[in-house]
Coordinates of N, CA and C in Angstrom, one line a residue:
M844 N 119.2 78.0 79.9 CA 119.4 78.8 81.1 C 119.9 80.2 80.7
L845 N 119.3 81.2 81.3 CA 119.7 82.6 81.0 C 121.0 82.9 81.7
S846 N 121.8 83.6 81.0 CA 123.1 83.9 81.7 C 123.6 85.3 81.2
I847 N 124.6 85.8 82.0 CA 125.2 87.0 81.7 C 126.7 86.9 82.0
A848 N 127.5 87.4 81.1 CA 129.0 87.4 81.4 C 129.4 88.9 81.4
V849 N 130.2 89.3 82.4 CA 130.5 90.7 82.6 C 132.0 90.9 82.5
L850 N 132.4 92.0 81.8 CA 133.8 92.4 81.8 C 133.8 93.9 82.0
V851 N 134.6 94.4 82.9 CA 134.7 95.8 83.3 C 136.0 96.4 82.7
L852 N 135.9 97.5 82.0 CA 137.0 98.1 81.4 C 137.2 99.5 82.0
A853 N 138.3 99.9 82.4 CA 138.5 101.2 83.0 C 138.4 102.3 81.9
A854 N 137.9 103.5 82.3 CA 137.8 104.6 81.3 C 139.1 105.4 81.4
P855 N 139.4 106.1 80.3 CA 140.6 106.9 80.3 C 140.6 107.9 81.3
A856 N 141.8 108.3 81.7 CA 141.9 109.4 82.8 C 141.3 110.7 82.2
G857 N 140.6 111.4 83.1 CA 140.0 112.7 82.7 C 138.6 112.5 82.1
A858 N 138.1 111.3 82.0 CA 136.8 111.1 81.5 C 135.7 111.5 82.5
Q859 N 134.5 111.9 82.0 CA 133.5 112.3 82.9 C 133.1 111.1 83.8
P860 N 132.7 111.3 85.1 CA 132.4 110.3 86.0 C 131.0 109.6 85.7
S861 N 130.9 109.0 84.6 CA 129.7 108.3 84.2 C 130.1 107.0 83.6
G862 N 129.2 106.0 83.6 CA 129.5 104.7 83.1 C 128.8 104.3 81.9
I863 N 129.2 103.2 81.3 CA 128.6 102.7 80.1 C 128.4 101.2 80.3
I864 N 127.2 100.7 79.9 CA 126.9 99.3 79.8 C 126.8 99.0 78.3
S865 N 127.6 98.1 77.8 CA 127.6 97.7 76.4 C 127.8 96.2 76.3
G866 N 127.5 95.6 75.1 CA 127.7 94.2 75.0 C 126.9 93.6 73.9
L867 N 126.6 92.3 74.0 CA 125.9 91.6 73.0 C 124.7 90.9 73.6
V868 N 123.6 90.7 72.7 CA 122.5 89.9 73.1 C 122.5 88.7 72.1
L869 N 122.5 87.5 72.6 CA 122.6 86.3 71.8 C 121.5 85.3 72.0
D870 N 121.2 84.5 71.1 CA 120.3 83.3 71.2 C 121.1 82.3 72.1
A871 N 120.6 81.9 73.2 CA 121.3 81.0 74.1 C 121.5 79.6 73.5
T872 N 120.6 79.2 72.6 CA 120.7 77.9 72.0 C 121.7 77.8 70.8
T873 N 121.8 78.9 70.0 CA 122.6 78.9 68.8 C 123.8 79.8 68.9
Q874 N 123.8 80.7 69.9 CA 124.8 81.8 70.0 C 124.7 82.8 68.8
A875 N 123.6 82.8 68.1 CA 123.4 83.8 67.0 C 123.1 85.1 67.6
P876 N 123.6 86.2 67.0 CA 123.2 87.6 67.5 C 121.7 87.9 67.3
L877 N 121.1 88.6 68.2 CA 119.7 88.9 68.1 C 119.6 90.4 67.8
A878 N 119.2 90.8 66.6 CA 119.0 92.2 66.3 C 117.6 92.6 66.7
G879 N 117.5 93.9 67.2 CA 116.2 94.4 67.6 C 115.8 94.1 69.0
A880 N 116.7 93.5 69.8 CA 116.4 93.3 71.2 C 116.4 94.6 71.9
V881 N 115.5 94.8 72.9 CA 115.4 96.1 73.6 C 116.0 95.8 75.0
I882 N 116.9 96.7 75.4 CA 117.6 96.6 76.7 C 117.3 97.9 77.4
T883 N 116.7 97.7 78.6 CA 116.4 98.9 79.5 C 117.1 98.8 80.8
A884 N 117.8 99.9 81.1 CA 118.6 100.0 82.4 C 117.8 100.8 83.4
R885 N 117.7 100.3 84.6 CA 117.0 101.1 85.7 C 117.9 101.0 86.9
G886 N 117.9 102.0 87.7 CA 118.7 102.0 88.9 C 118.4 103.3 89.8
P887 N 118.7 103.2 91.1 CA 118.4 104.3 92.0 C 119.1 105.6 91.6
A888 N 120.3 105.5 91.0 CA 121.0 106.7 90.6 C 120.6 107.3 89.3
L889 N 119.6 106.7 88.6 CA 119.2 107.1 87.3 C 117.9 107.7 87.4
M890 N 117.7 108.9 86.8 CA 116.4 109.6 86.6 C 115.7 108.9 85.5
G891 N 114.6 108.1 85.8 CA 113.9 107.4 84.8 C 114.6 106.1 84.4
E892 N 114.8 105.9 83.1 CA 115.4 104.7 82.6 C 116.1 105.1 81.3
Q893 N 117.1 104.2 80.9 CA 117.8 104.4 79.7 C 117.5 103.1 78.8
T894 N 117.3 103.3 77.5 CA 117.0 102.1 76.7 C 117.9 102.1 75.4
A895 N 118.2 100.9 75.0 CA 119.0 100.8 73.8 C 118.4 99.6 73.0
V896 N 118.7 99.6 71.7 CA 118.2 98.5 70.8 C 119.4 97.9 70.1
T897 N 119.5 96.6 70.1 CA 120.7 95.9 69.4 C 120.6 96.1 67.9
D898 N 121.9 96.2 67.4 CA 122.0 96.3 65.9 C 122.0 94.9 65.3
D899 N 122.4 94.8 64.0 CA 122.4 93.6 63.3 C 123.3 92.6 63.9
A900 N 124.4 93.1 64.6 CA 125.4 92.2 65.2 C 125.0 91.8 66.6
G901 N 123.8 92.2 67.1 CA 123.4 91.9 68.4 C 124.0 92.9 69.5
A902 N 124.7 93.9 69.0 CA 125.4 94.8 69.9 C 124.6 96.0 70.4
F903 N 124.8 96.5 71.6 CA 124.1 97.6 72.1 C 125.1 98.4 73.0
E904 N 124.7 99.6 73.3 CA 125.4 100.5 74.3 C 124.5 101.4 75.0
I905 N 124.6 101.5 76.3 CA 123.8 102.4 77.1 C 124.9 103.3 77.8
T906 N 124.8 104.6 77.5 CA 125.8 105.6 78.0 C 125.3 106.5 79.0
M907 N 126.2 107.3 79.6 CA 125.8 108.4 80.5 C 125.1 107.8 81.7
L908 N 125.6 106.7 82.3 CA 125.0 106.2 83.5 C 125.8 106.6 84.7
P909 N 125.1 107.3 85.6 CA 125.7 107.7 86.9 C 126.2 106.4 87.6
P910 N 127.3 106.5 88.3 CA 127.8 105.4 89.1 C 126.7 104.9 90.0
G911 N 126.5 103.6 90.1 CA 125.5 103.0 90.9 C 125.2 101.5 90.5
T912 N 124.2 101.0 91.1 CA 123.8 99.6 90.8 C 122.6 99.6 89.9
Y913 N 122.6 98.7 88.9 CA 121.6 98.8 87.9 C 121.0 97.4 87.7
A914 N 119.8 97.4 87.2 CA 119.1 96.2 86.7 C 118.8 96.4 85.2
L915 N 118.9 95.3 84.5 CA 118.6 95.4 83.0 C 117.3 94.6 82.8
A916 N 116.5 95.0 81.8 CA 115.4 94.2 81.3 C 115.6 94.1 79.8
V917 N 115.7 92.8 79.4 CA 116.0 92.5 78.0 C 114.8 91.8 77.4
H918 N 114.3 92.3 76.3 CA 113.1 91.7 75.6 C 113.4 91.6 74.1
H919 N 112.9 90.5 73.6 CA 113.0 90.2 72.1 C 111.8 89.3 71.8
D920 N 111.1 89.6 70.7 CA 110.0 88.8 70.3 C 110.5 87.3 70.1
G921 N 109.7 86.4 70.6 CA 110.0 85.0 70.4 C 111.0 84.4 71.5
F922 N 111.4 85.3 72.4 CA 112.3 84.8 73.5 C 111.8 85.2 74.8
L923 N 112.2 84.4 75.8 CA 111.8 84.7 77.2 C 112.5 86.0 77.7
P924 N 111.8 86.9 78.4 CA 112.5 88.1 78.9 C 113.6 87.7 79.9
F925 N 114.6 88.5 80.1 CA 115.7 88.3 80.9 C 115.9 89.6 81.7
S926 N 116.1 89.5 83.0 CA 116.2 90.7 83.9 C 117.4 90.5 84.9
P927 N 118.6 90.6 84.4 CA 119.8 90.5 85.4 C 119.8 91.8 86.3
E928 N 120.2 91.6 87.5 CA 120.2 92.6 88.5 C 121.6 92.7 89.1
G929 N 121.8 93.8 89.9 CA 123.1 93.9 90.7 C 124.3 94.2 89.8
L930 N 124.1 94.9 88.7 CA 125.3 95.3 87.9 C 125.8 96.7 88.5
V931 N 127.0 96.6 89.0 CA 127.6 97.8 89.6 C 128.4 98.6 88.5
V932 N 127.9 99.8 88.3 CA 128.6 100.6 87.2 C 129.3 101.7 87.9
K933 N 130.6 101.9 87.5 CA 131.4 103.0 88.0 C 131.7 103.9 86.8
S934 N 132.8 104.7 86.9 CA 133.1 105.5 85.8 C 134.0 104.8 84.8
R935 N 133.4 103.7 84.3 CA 134.1 102.9 83.3 C 133.0 102.1 82.5
R936 N 133.5 101.4 81.5 CA 132.7 100.6 80.7 C 132.5 99.2 81.2
M937 N 131.2 98.8 81.3 CA 131.0 97.4 81.6 C 130.4 96.7 80.4
K938 N 131.1 95.6 80.0 CA 130.7 94.8 78.9 C 130.0 93.6 79.4
V939 N 128.8 93.3 78.8 CA 128.0 92.2 79.2 C 127.7 91.3 77.9
R940 N 127.4 90.1 78.2 CA 127.0 89.1 77.1 C 125.7 88.5 77.7
L941 N 124.6 88.8 77.0 CA 123.3 88.4 77.5 C 122.7 87.3 76.6
L942 N 122.4 86.2 77.2 CA 121.9 85.1 76.4 C 120.4 84.9 76.7
L943 N 119.6 84.9 75.7 CA 118.1 84.7 75.8 C 117.7 83.4 75.3
M944 N 116.8 82.8 76.1 CA 116.2 81.5 75.7 C 115.0 81.7 74.8
P945 N 114.9 80.9 73.7 CA 113.6 81.0 72.9 C 112.4 80.6 73.7
E946 N 111.3 81.2 73.4 CA 110.0 80.8 74.1 C 109.7 79.4 73.7
P947 N 109.2 78.6 74.6 CA 108.9 77.2 74.3 C 107.6 77.2 73.4
H948 N 107.6 76.3 72.4 CA 106.5 76.2 71.5 C 105.5 75.1 72.1
P949 N 104.2 75.4 72.0 CA 103.3 74.4 72.5 C 103.3 73.2 71.6
P950 N 103.0 72.0 72.2 CA 103.1 70.8 71.3 C 102.0 70.9 70.3
P951 N 102.2 70.3 69.1 CA 101.2 70.3 68.1 C 100.0 69.5 68.5
P952 N 98.8 70.0 68.0 CA 97.6 69.2 68.4 C 97.6 67.8 67.9
P953 N 97.0 66.9 68.6 CA 97.0 65.5 68.1 C 96.2 65.4 66.8
P954 N 96.6 64.5 65.9 CA 96.0 64.4 64.7 C 94.5 64.0 64.8
A955 N 93.7 64.6 64.0 CA 92.2 64.3 64.0 C 92.0 62.8 63.7
P956 N 91.1 62.1 64.4 CA 90.8 60.7 64.0 C 90.4 60.6 62.6
V957 N 90.8 59.5 62.0 CA 90.4 59.3 60.6 C 89.1 58.5 60.6
A958 N 88.1 59.0 59.8 CA 86.8 58.3 59.8 C 87.0 57.0 58.9
V959 N 86.2 56.0 59.3 CA 86.2 54.7 58.5 C 84.8 54.5 58.1
E960 N 84.6 53.6 57.1 CA 83.3 53.3 56.7 C 82.6 52.5 57.8
F961 N 81.3 52.8 58.0 CA 80.5 52.1 59.0 C 80.2 50.7 58.4
D962 N 80.5 49.7 59.3 CA 80.3 48.3 58.9 C 79.3 47.6 59.9
E963 N 78.1 47.3 59.5 CA 77.1 46.7 60.4 C 77.6 45.4 61.0
A964 N 78.5 44.7 60.3 CA 78.9 43.4 60.8 C 79.8 43.5 62.0
T965 N 80.6 44.6 62.1 CA 81.6 44.7 63.1 C 81.4 45.8 64.1
M966 N 80.4 46.7 63.8 CA 80.2 47.9 64.6 C 78.8 48.0 65.1
R967 N 78.7 48.7 66.2 CA 77.4 49.1 66.7 C 77.1 50.5 66.1
G968 N 75.9 50.7 65.5 CA 75.7 51.9 64.8 C 75.4 53.1 65.7
P969 N 75.5 54.3 65.1 CA 75.1 55.5 65.9 C 73.6 55.5 66.2
A970 N 73.3 56.1 67.4 CA 71.9 56.3 67.8 C 71.7 57.7 68.2
M971 N 70.6 58.3 67.7 CA 70.3 59.7 67.9 C 70.0 60.0 69.3
I972 N 70.6 61.0 69.9 CA 70.3 61.5 71.3 C 69.4 62.7 71.2
S973 N 69.7 63.7 70.4 CA 68.9 64.9 70.4 C 69.2 65.6 69.1
G974 N 68.3 66.6 68.8 CA 68.5 67.4 67.6 C 67.2 67.5 66.8
P975 N 67.2 68.4 65.8 CA 66.0 68.7 65.1 C 65.7 67.8 63.9
D976 N 64.4 67.8 63.6 CA 64.0 67.2 62.3 C 64.2 68.3 61.2
P977 N 64.4 67.8 60.0 CA 64.5 68.8 58.9 C 63.2 69.7 58.8
E978 N 63.4 71.0 58.6 CA 62.2 71.9 58.4 C 61.9 72.0 56.9
Y979 N 60.7 71.8 56.6 CA 60.3 72.0 55.2 C 60.4 73.5 54.8
T980 N 61.0 73.7 53.6 CA 61.0 75.1 53.1 C 59.7 75.4 52.5
Q981 N 59.4 76.7 52.4 CA 58.2 77.2 51.8 C 58.1 76.7 50.3
E982 N 59.2 76.8 49.6 CA 59.3 76.4 48.2 C 58.9 74.9 48.1
A983 N 59.4 74.1 49.0 CA 59.1 72.6 48.9 C 57.7 72.4 49.2
V984 N 57.1 73.1 50.2 CA 55.7 72.9 50.5 C 54.8 73.3 49.3
E985 N 55.1 74.5 48.7 CA 54.3 74.9 47.6 C 54.3 74.0 46.4
R986 N 55.4 73.2 46.2 CA 55.6 72.4 45.1 C 55.3 70.9 45.4
G987 N 54.9 70.6 46.7 CA 54.5 69.3 47.1 C 55.6 68.3 47.1
V988 N 56.8 68.8 47.4 CA 58.0 67.9 47.4 C 58.0 67.0 48.5
Q989 N 58.2 65.7 48.3 CA 58.4 64.7 49.3 C 59.0 63.5 48.7
G990 N 59.5 62.6 49.5 CA 60.2 61.4 49.0 C 61.4 61.1 49.9
R991 N 62.3 60.3 49.3 CA 63.5 59.8 50.0 C 64.7 60.6 49.7
M992 N 65.6 60.8 50.7 CA 66.9 61.4 50.5 C 67.9 60.5 51.1
T993 N 69.1 60.6 50.5 CA 70.3 59.8 51.0 C 71.4 60.8 51.2
V994 N 71.9 60.9 52.5 CA 73.0 61.8 52.8 C 74.1 61.1 53.6
R995 N 75.3 61.3 53.1 CA 76.5 60.7 53.8 C 77.2 61.7 54.6
C996 N 77.4 61.3 55.9 CA 78.1 62.2 56.8 C 79.1 61.5 57.6
V997 N 79.9 62.3 58.3 CA 80.8 61.7 59.4 C 80.1 61.8 60.7
V998 N 79.9 60.7 61.4 CA 79.4 60.8 62.8 C 80.7 60.6 63.6
A999 N 81.1 61.6 64.4 CA 82.3 61.6 65.1 C 82.2 60.8 66.4
H1000 N 83.4 60.5 66.9 CA 83.5 59.7 68.2 C 82.9 60.5 69.4
D1001 N 82.7 61.9 69.2 CA 82.1 62.7 70.3 C 80.6 62.8 70.0
G1002 N 80.0 62.2 69.0 CA 78.6 62.3 68.8 C 78.2 63.4 67.8
S1003 N 79.1 64.2 67.4 CA 78.8 65.3 66.5 C 78.7 64.7 65.1
V1004 N 78.0 65.5 64.2 CA 77.8 65.2 62.8 C 78.4 66.3 61.9
R1005 N 79.3 65.9 61.0 CA 79.9 66.9 60.1 C 80.2 66.3 58.7
G1006 N 80.5 67.2 57.9 CA 80.9 66.8 56.5 C 79.9 66.1 55.7
C1007 N 78.6 66.6 55.9 CA 77.5 65.9 55.2 C 77.5 66.2 53.7
R1008 N 77.2 65.2 52.9 CA 77.1 65.3 51.4 C 75.9 64.6 50.9
V1009 N 75.1 65.3 50.2 CA 73.8 64.7 49.7 C 74.1 63.8 48.5
L1010 N 73.7 62.5 48.6 CA 73.9 61.6 47.5 C 72.7 61.5 46.7
K1011 N 71.5 61.6 47.3 CA 70.2 61.7 46.6 C 69.4 62.7 47.2
G1012 N 69.1 63.8 46.5 CA 68.4 64.9 47.1 C 67.0 65.1 46.7
L1013 N 66.3 66.1 47.2 CA 65.0 66.5 46.8 C 65.0 68.1 46.6
P1014 N 64.3 68.5 45.6 CA 64.3 70.0 45.3 C 64.0 70.8 46.6
F1015 N 64.7 71.9 46.8 CA 64.5 72.9 47.8 C 64.6 72.3 49.3
M1016 N 65.2 71.1 49.4 CA 65.3 70.5 50.8 C 66.7 70.1 51.2
N1017 N 67.6 70.1 50.2 CA 68.9 69.6 50.6 C 69.6 70.3 51.7
A1018 N 69.6 71.7 51.6 CA 70.3 72.5 52.6 C 69.6 72.3 54.0
S1019 N 68.3 72.3 54.0 CA 67.6 72.1 55.3 C 67.9 70.8 55.9
V1020 N 68.0 69.7 55.2 CA 68.3 68.4 55.7 C 69.7 68.3 56.2
V1021 N 70.6 68.9 55.5 CA 72.0 68.9 56.0 C 72.2 69.7 57.2
E1022 N 71.5 70.8 57.3 CA 71.6 71.6 58.5 C 71.1 70.9 59.7
A1023 N 69.9 70.2 59.6 CA 69.3 69.5 60.7 C 70.2 68.4 61.1
L1024 N 70.8 67.6 60.2 CA 71.7 66.5 60.6 C 72.9 67.0 61.3
Q1025 N 73.5 68.1 60.9 CA 74.7 68.6 61.5 C 74.5 69.3 62.8
R1026 N 73.2 69.5 63.2 CA 72.9 70.0 64.5 C 72.5 68.9 65.5
R1027 N 72.5 67.7 65.1 CA 72.1 66.6 65.9 C 73.3 66.1 66.8
R1028 N 73.0 65.4 67.8 CA 74.0 64.6 68.6 C 73.6 63.2 68.7
Y1029 N 74.6 62.3 68.5 CA 74.4 60.9 68.5 C 75.3 60.2 69.5
E1030 N 74.8 59.0 69.9 CA 75.7 58.1 70.5 C 76.6 57.6 69.4
P1031 N 77.9 57.7 69.5 CA 78.7 57.3 68.4 C 78.7 55.8 68.0
A1032 N 79.2 55.5 66.8 CA 79.4 54.1 66.5 C 80.6 53.6 67.3
T1033 N 80.5 52.3 67.6 CA 81.6 51.7 68.4 C 82.1 50.5 67.8
V1034 N 83.4 50.2 68.0 CA 84.0 48.9 67.7 C 84.6 48.3 69.0
Q1035 N 84.0 47.2 69.4 CA 84.4 46.5 70.6 C 84.3 47.5 71.8
G1036 N 83.3 48.3 71.8 CA 83.0 49.3 72.8 C 83.7 50.6 72.8
K1037 N 84.6 50.8 71.8 CA 85.4 52.0 71.6 C 84.7 52.9 70.6
P1038 N 84.4 54.2 70.9 CA 83.8 55.1 70.0 C 84.8 55.4 68.8
V1039 N 84.3 55.4 67.6 CA 85.1 55.7 66.4 C 84.3 56.7 65.5
D1040 N 85.1 57.4 64.7 CA 84.5 58.3 63.6 C 84.2 57.4 62.5
V1041 N 83.0 57.5 62.0 CA 82.5 56.7 60.8 C 81.9 57.5 59.8
Y1042 N 82.0 57.1 58.5 CA 81.2 57.6 57.4 C 79.9 56.8 57.5
Y1043 N 78.8 57.6 57.7 CA 77.5 56.9 57.9 C 76.5 57.5 56.9
T1044 N 75.7 56.6 56.3 CA 74.7 57.0 55.3 C 73.4 57.1 56.0
F1045 N 72.7 58.3 55.9 CA 71.4 58.5 56.4 C 70.4 58.3 55.3
N1046 N 69.4 57.5 55.5 CA 68.3 57.4 54.5 C 67.1 57.9 55.2
L1047 N 66.6 59.0 54.6 CA 65.5 59.8 55.2 C 64.3 59.8 54.2
R1048 N 63.1 59.7 54.8 CA 61.9 59.8 54.1 C 61.2 61.1 54.5
L1049 N 61.0 62.0 53.6 CA 60.4 63.3 53.9 C 58.9 63.3 53.4
A1050 N 58.1 63.7 54.3 CA 56.6 63.8 54.0 C 56.2 65.2 54.3
L1051 N 55.3 65.7 53.4 CA 54.8 67.1 53.6 C 54.1 67.2 55.0
P1052 N 54.3 68.4 55.6 CA 53.7 68.6 56.9 C 52.2 68.7 56.7
H1053 N 51.5 68.2 57.8 CA 50.0 68.2 57.7 C 49.5 69.6 58.0

């Protein structure tokens, strides 16, 4: 909860008819002083606005304030802004204690699912929905490259393919095959109807285009 404590001190006799707002800016949760907080005073009696910055002890002072009613705006990186209003300043010093609440941190993202080895005995395998076939590179065509490739990937529970690693490759075709696999979408593997991330081995046979 944001809060403000106010103490009014009379100025010495003969002082100019202007007021001062001074005080401390603290962390509301630890009571630690906040250095570098910016405090801005605004009010009908003031031409423009007056600004101060807290020192290492969290202290600040705004001087030469004509008598009147003021609002403060308090800002500090990592903390919620605070805007107390209705501070009546006369020809005296007003001491305030301003407590700022830290900004709430978003909850950490949930941990990524851990992939498990695909097991034909207990799982239903992935089924391709869409995506490209590997494109033959010009170098592979010119050299008559064809045959079998083995690539191990993660087929995720959302049907995406990632983390592919070539176990058995063909010259000039490894990158093209991995790119094609990782652009595909699959119905994911399931265990008792529940989608799971699996390490899945793709066995592909590549033949030269006609």
